[in-house]
PDB file of C-alpha atoms in Angstrom:
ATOM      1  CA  UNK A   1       0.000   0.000   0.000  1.00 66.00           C
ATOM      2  CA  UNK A   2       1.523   3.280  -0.571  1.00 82.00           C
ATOM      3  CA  UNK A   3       0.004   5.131   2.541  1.00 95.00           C
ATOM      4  CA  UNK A   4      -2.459   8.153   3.087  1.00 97.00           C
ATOM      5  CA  UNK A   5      -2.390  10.088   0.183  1.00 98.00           C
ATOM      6  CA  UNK A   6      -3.145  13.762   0.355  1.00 98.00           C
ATOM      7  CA  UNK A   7      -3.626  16.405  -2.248  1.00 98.00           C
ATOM      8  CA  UNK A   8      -2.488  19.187  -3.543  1.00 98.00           C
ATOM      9  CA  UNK A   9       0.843  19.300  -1.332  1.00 97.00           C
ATOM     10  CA  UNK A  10       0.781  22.735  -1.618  1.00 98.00           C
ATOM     11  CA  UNK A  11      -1.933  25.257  -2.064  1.00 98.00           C
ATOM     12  CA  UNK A  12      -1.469  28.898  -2.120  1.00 98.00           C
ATOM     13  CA  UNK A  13      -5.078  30.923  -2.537  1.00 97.00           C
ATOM     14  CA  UNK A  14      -6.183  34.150  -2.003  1.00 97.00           C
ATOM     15  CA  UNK A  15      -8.659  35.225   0.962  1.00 97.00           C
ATOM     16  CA  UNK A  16     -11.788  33.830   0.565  1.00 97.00           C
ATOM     17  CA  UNK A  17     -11.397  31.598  -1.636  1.00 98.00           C
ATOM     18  CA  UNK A  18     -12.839  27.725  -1.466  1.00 98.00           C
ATOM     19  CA  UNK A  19     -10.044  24.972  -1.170  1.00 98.00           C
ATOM     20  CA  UNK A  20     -10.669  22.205  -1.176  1.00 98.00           C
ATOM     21  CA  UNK A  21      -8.020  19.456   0.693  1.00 98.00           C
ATOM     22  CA  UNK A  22      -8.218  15.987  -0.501  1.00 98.00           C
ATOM     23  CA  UNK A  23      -7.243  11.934   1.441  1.00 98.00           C
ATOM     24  CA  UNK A  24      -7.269   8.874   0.512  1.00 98.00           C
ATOM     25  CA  UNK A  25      -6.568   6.545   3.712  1.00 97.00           C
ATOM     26  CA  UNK A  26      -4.987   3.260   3.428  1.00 96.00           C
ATOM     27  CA  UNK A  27      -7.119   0.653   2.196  1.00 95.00           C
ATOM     28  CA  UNK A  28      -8.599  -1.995   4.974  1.00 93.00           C
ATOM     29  CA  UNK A  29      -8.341   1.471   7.839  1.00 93.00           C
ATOM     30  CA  UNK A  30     -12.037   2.069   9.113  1.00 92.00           C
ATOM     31  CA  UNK A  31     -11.111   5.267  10.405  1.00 93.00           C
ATOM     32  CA  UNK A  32     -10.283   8.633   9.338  1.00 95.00           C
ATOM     33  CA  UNK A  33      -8.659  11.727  10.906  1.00 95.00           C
ATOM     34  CA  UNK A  34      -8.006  15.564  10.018  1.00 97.00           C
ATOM     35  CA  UNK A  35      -5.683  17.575  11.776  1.00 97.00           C
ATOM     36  CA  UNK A  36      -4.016  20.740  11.795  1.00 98.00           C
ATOM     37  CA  UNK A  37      -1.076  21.296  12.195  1.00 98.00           C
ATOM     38  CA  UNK A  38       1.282  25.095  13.555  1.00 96.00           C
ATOM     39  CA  UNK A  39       3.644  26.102  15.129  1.00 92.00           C
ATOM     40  CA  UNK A  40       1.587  28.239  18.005  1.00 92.00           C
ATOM     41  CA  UNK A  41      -0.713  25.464  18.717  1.00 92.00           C
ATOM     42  CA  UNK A  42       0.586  22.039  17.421  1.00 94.00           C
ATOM     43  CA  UNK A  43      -1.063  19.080  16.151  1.00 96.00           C
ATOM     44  CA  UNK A  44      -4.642  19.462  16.917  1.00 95.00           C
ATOM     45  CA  UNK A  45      -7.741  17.367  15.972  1.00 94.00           C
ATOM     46  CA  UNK A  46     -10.432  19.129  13.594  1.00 96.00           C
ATOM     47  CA  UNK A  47     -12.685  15.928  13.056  1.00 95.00           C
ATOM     48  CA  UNK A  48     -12.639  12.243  12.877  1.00 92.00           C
ATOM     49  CA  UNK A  49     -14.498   9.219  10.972  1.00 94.00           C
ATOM     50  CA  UNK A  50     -15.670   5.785  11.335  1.00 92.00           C
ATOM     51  CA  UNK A  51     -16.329   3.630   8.806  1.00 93.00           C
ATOM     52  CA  UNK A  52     -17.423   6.871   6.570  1.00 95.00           C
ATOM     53  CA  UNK A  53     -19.583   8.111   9.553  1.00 94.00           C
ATOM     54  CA  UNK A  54     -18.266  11.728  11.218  1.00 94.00           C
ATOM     55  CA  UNK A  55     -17.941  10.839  15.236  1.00 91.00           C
ATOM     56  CA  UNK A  56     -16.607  13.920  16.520  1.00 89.00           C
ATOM     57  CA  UNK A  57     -16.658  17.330  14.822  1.00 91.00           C
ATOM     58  CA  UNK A  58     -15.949  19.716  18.205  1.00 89.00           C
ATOM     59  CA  UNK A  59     -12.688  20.344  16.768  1.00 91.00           C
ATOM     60  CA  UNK A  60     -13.428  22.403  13.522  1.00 94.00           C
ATOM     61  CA  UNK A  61     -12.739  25.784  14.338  1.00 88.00           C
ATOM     62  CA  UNK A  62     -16.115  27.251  13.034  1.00 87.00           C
ATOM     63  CA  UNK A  63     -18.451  26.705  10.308  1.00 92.00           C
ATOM     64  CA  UNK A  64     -16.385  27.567   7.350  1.00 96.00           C
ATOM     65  CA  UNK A  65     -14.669  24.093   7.272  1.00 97.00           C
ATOM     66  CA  UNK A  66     -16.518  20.966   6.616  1.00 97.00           C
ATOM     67  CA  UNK A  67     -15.259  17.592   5.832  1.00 98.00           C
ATOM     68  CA  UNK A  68     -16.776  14.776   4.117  1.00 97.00           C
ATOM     69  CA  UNK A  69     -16.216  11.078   3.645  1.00 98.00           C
ATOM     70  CA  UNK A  70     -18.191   9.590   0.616  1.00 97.00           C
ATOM     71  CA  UNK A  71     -16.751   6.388   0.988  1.00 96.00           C
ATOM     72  CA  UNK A  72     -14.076   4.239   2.523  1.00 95.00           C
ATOM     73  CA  UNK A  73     -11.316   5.082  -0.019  1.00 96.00           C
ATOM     74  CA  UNK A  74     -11.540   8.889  -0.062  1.00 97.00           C
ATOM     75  CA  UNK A  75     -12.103  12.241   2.282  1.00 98.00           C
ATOM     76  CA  UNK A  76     -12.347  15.948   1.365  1.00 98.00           C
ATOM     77  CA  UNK A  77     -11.392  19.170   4.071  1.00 98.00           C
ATOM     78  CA  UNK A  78     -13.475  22.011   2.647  1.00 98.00           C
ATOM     79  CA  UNK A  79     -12.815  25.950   3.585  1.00 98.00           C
ATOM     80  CA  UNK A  80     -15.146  28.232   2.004  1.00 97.00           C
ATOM     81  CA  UNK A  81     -14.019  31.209   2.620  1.00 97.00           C
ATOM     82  CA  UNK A  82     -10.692  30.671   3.195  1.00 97.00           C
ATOM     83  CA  UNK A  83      -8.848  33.212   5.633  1.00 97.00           C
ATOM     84  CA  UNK A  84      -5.000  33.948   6.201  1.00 97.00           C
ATOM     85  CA  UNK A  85      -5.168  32.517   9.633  1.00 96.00           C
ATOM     86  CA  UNK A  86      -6.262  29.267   8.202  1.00 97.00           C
ATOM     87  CA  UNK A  87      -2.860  28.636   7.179  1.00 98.00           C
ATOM     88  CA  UNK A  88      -1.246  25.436   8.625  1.00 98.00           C
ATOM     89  CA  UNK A  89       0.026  21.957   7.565  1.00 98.00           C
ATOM     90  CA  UNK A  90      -3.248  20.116   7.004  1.00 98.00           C
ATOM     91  CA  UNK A  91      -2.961  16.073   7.884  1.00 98.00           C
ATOM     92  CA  UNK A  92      -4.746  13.214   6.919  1.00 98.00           C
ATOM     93  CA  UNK A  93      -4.568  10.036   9.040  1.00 96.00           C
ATOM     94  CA  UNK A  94      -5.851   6.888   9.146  1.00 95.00           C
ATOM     95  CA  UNK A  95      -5.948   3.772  10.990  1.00 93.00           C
ATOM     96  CA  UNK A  96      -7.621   0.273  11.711  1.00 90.00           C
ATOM     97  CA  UNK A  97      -9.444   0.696  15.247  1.00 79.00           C
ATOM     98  CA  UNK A  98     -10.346  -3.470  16.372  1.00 65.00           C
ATOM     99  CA  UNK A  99     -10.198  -2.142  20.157  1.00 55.00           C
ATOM    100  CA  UNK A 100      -8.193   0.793  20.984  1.00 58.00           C
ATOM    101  CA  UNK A 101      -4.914   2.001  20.777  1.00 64.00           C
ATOM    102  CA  UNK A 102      -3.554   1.746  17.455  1.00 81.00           C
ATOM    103  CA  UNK A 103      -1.415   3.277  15.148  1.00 90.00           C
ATOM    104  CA  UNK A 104      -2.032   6.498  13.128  1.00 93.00           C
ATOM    105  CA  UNK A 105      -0.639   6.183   9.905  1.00 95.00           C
ATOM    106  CA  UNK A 106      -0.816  10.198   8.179  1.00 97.00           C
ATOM    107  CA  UNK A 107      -0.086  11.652   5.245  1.00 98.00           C
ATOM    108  CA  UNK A 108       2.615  13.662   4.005  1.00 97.00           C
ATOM    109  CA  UNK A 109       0.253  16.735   4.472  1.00 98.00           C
ATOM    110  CA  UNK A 110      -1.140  20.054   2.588  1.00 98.00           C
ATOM    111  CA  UNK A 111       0.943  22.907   3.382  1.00 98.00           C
ATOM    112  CA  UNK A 112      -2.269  25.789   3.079  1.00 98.00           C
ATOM    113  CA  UNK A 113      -1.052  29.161   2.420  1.00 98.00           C
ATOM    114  CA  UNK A 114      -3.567  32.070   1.934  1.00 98.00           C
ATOM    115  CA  UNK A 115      -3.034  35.745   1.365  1.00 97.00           C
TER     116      UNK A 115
ATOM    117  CA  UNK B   1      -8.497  22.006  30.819  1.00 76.00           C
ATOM    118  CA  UNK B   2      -6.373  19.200  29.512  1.00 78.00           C
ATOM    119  CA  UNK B   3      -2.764  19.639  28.776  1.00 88.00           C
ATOM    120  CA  UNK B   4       0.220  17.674  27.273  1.00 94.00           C
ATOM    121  CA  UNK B   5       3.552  19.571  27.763  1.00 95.00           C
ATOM    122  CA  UNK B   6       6.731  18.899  26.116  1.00 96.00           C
ATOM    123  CA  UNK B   7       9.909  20.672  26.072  1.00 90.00           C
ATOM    124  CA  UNK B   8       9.859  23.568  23.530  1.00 86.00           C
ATOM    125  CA  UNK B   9      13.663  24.139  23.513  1.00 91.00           C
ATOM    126  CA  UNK B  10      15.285  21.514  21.528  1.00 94.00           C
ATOM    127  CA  UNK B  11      17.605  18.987  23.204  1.00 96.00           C
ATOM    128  CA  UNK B  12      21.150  19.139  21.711  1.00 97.00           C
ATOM    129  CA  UNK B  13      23.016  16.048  22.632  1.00 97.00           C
ATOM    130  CA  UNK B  14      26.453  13.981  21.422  1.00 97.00           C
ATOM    131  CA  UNK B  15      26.041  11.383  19.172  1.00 98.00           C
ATOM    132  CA  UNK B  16      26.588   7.545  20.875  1.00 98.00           C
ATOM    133  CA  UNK B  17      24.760   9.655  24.248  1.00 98.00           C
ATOM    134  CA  UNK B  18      21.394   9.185  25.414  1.00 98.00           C
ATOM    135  CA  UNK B  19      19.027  11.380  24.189  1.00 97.00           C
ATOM    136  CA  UNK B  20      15.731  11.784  27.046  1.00 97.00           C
ATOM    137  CA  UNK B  21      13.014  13.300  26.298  1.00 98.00           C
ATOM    138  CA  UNK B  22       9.948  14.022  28.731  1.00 97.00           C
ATOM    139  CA  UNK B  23       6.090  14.670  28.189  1.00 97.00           C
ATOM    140  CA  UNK B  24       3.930  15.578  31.131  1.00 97.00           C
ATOM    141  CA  UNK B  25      -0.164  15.782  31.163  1.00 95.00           C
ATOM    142  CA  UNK B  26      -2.599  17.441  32.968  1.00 92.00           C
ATOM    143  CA  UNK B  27      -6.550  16.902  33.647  1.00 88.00           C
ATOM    144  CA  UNK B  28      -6.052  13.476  31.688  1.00 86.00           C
ATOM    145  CA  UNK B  29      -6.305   9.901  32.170  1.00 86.00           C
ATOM    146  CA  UNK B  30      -5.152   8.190  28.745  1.00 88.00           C
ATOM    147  CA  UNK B  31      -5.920   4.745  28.468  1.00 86.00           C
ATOM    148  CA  UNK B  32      -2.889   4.879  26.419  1.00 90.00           C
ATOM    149  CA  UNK B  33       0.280   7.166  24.804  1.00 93.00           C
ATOM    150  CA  UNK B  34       2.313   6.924  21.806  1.00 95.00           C
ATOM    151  CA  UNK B  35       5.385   8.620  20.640  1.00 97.00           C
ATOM    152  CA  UNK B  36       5.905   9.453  16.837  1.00 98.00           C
ATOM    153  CA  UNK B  37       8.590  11.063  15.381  1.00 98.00           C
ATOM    154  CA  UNK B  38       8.521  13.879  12.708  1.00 98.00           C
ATOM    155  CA  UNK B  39      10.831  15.048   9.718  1.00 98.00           C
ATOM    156  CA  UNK B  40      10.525  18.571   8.234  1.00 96.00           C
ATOM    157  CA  UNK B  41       7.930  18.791   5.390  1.00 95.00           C
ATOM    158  CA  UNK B  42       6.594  14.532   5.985  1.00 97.00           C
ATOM    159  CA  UNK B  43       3.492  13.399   8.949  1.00 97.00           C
ATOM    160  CA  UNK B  44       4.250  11.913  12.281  1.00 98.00           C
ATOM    161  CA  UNK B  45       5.420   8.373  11.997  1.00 97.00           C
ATOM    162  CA  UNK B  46       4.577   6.177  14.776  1.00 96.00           C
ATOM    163  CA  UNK B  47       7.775   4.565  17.081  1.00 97.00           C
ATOM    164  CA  UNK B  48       5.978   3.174  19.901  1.00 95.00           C
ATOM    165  CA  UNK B  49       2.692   2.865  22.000  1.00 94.00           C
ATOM    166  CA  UNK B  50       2.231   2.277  25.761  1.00 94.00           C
ATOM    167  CA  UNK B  51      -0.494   1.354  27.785  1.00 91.00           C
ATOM    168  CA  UNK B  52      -1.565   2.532  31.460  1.00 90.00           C
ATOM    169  CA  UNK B  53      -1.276  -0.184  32.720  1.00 91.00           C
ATOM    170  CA  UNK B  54       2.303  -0.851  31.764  1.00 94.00           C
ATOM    171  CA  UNK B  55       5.618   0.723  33.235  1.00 92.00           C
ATOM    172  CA  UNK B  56       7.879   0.263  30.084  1.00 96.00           C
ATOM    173  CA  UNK B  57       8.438  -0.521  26.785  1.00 96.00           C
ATOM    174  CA  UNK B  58      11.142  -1.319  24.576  1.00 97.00           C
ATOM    175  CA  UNK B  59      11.895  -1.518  20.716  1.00 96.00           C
ATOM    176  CA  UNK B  60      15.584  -1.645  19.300  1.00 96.00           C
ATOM    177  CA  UNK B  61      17.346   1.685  20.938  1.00 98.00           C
ATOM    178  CA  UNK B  62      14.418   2.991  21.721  1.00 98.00           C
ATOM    179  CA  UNK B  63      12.303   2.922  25.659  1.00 98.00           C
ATOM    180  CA  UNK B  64       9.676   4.505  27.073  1.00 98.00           C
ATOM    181  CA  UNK B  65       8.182   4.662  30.240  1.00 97.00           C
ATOM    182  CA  UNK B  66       5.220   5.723  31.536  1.00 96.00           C
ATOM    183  CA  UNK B  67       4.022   7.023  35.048  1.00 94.00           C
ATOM    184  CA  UNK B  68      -0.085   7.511  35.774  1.00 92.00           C
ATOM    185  CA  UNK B  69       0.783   8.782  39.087  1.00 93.00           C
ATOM    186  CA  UNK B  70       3.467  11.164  37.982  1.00 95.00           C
ATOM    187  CA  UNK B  71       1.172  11.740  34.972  1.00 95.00           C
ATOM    188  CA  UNK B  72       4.537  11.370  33.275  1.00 96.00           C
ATOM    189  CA  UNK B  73       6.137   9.730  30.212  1.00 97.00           C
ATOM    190  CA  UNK B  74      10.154   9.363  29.400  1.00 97.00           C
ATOM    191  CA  UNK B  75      11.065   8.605  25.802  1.00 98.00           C
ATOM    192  CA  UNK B  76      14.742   7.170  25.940  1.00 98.00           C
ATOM    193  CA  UNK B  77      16.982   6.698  22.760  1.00 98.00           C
ATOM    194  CA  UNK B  78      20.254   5.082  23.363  1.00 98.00           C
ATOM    195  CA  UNK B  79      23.427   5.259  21.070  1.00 98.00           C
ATOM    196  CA  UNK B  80      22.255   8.160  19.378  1.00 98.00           C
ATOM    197  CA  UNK B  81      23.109   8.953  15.793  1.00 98.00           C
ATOM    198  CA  UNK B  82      22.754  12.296  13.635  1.00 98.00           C
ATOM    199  CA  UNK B  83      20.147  10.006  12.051  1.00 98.00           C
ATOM    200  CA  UNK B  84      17.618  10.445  15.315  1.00 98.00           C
ATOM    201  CA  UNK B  85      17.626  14.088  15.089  1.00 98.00           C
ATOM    202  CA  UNK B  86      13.906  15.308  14.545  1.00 98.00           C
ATOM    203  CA  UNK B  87      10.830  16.384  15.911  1.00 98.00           C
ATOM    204  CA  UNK B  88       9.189  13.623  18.838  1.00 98.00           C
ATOM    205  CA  UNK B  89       5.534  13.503  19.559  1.00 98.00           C
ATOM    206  CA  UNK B  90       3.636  12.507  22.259  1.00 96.00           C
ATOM    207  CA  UNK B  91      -0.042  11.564  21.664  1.00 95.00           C
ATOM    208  CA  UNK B  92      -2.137  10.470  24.765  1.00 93.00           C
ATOM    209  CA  UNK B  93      -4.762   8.395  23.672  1.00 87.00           C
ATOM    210  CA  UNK B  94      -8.505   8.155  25.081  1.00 80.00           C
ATOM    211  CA  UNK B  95     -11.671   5.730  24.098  1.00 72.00           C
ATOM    212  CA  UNK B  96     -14.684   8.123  23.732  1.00 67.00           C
ATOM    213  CA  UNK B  97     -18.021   6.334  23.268  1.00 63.00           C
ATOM    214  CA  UNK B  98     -15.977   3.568  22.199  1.00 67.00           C
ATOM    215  CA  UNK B  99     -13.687   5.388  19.854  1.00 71.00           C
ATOM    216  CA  UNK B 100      -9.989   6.272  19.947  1.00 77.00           C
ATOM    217  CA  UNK B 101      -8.424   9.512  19.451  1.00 83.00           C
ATOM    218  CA  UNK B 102      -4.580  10.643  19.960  1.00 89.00           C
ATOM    219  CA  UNK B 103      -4.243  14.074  21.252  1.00 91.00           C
ATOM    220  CA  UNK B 104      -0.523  15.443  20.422  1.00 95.00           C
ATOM    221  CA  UNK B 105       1.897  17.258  22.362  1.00 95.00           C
ATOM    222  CA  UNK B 106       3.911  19.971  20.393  1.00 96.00           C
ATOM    223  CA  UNK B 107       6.739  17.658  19.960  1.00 97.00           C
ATOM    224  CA  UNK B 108      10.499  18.366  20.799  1.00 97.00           C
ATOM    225  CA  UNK B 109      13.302  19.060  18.523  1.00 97.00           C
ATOM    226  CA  UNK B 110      16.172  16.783  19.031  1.00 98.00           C
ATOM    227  CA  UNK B 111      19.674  17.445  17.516  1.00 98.00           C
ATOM    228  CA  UNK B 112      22.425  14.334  17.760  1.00 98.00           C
ATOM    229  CA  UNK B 113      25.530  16.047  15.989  1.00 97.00           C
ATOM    230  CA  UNK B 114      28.183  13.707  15.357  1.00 94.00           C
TER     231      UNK B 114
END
């Protein structure tokens, strides 16, 4: 398997703009995690999936962002509008939960960037 | 609130020391941690999980310990090489309506020169 996938890398857009922040997760992994990630405040959680279902949202910072997981193999992070403090690293991670405590395998990350 | 603190400043060491770093909570009871390590531009890649109810864990050069009364966990790395130096960080972990999340620590920059 060749990991989480994310796309774009990089994405540089202009204030209030949509982007749009793409994952696929690693086949066989029934769960599914967005963070963000800065230097001020670290790693943080914005929401989490289980098999395709959204558990726990209390971590998106307000109602511009919105994620989605159509189905097992795929998850989109949406910002619309997009504002200059919403740059970060944006993560993708996913991993096989059977009974607690396993492994989060991420993604290389979006690097967000607006002006 | 909760809070997971780790060093800020990075720890410079020798390589072929023994680099230790520390993570300490607050207002938590994890039924687990984890330490990850992270290079500049990639994600967090997962070294090694421990659960409450264990003191210590091992893997190759690597230990970690972990204290529920201290509310305390030491991540050890023998022998060091340039190789180790990166970001570390520690994730407590909690079941929530019978679901797992990691909550990270900043992390802490370590530096092995040679």
């Amino acid at each position: 398997d060749a990991g989480v996938i994310q796309s774009p890398r990089h994405e540089v857009t202009e204030m209030g703009q949509e982007v749009t922040l793409r994952c696929k997760p690693i086949s066989g992994h029934n769960s599914l995690f967005w963070y963000r990630q800065t230097m001020m405040r670290g790693l943080e959680l914005l929401i989490y999936f289980n098999n395709n279902v959204p558990i726990d949202d209390s971590g998106m910072p307000e109602d511009r962002f919105s994620a989605k997981m159509p189905n097992a193999s795929f998850s989109t992070l949406k910002i619309q509008p997009s504002e200059p403090r919403d740059s970060a690293v944006y993560f993708c991670a996913s991993s096989f939960q059977g009974g607690g405590g396993t492994e989060a395998f991420f993604g290389q990350g979006t690097r967000l960037t607006v002006v | 609130s909760q809070k997971i603190e780790q060093n800020s400043e990075a720890l410079n060491i020798q390589e072929g020391k023994t680099a230790t770093l520390t993570c300490n909570y607050t207002n938590y009871s994890p039924a687990y941690l984890q330490w990850y390590r992270q290079d500049p531009g990639r994600g967090p890649v997962f070294l090694l999980l421990i659960r409450e109810n264990e003191k210590e864990k091992r893997k190759e050069r690597l230990k970690v310990t972990f204290d529920t009364t201290l509310k305390q966990s030491l991540f050890h790395i023998t022998a060091s090489q340039p190789a180790d130096s990166a970001t570390y960080l520690c994730a407590l972990g909690g079941v929530n309506s019978g679901y797992s999340t990691l909550t990270f620590g900043k992390g802490t920059m370590l530096l092995v020169s040679p």
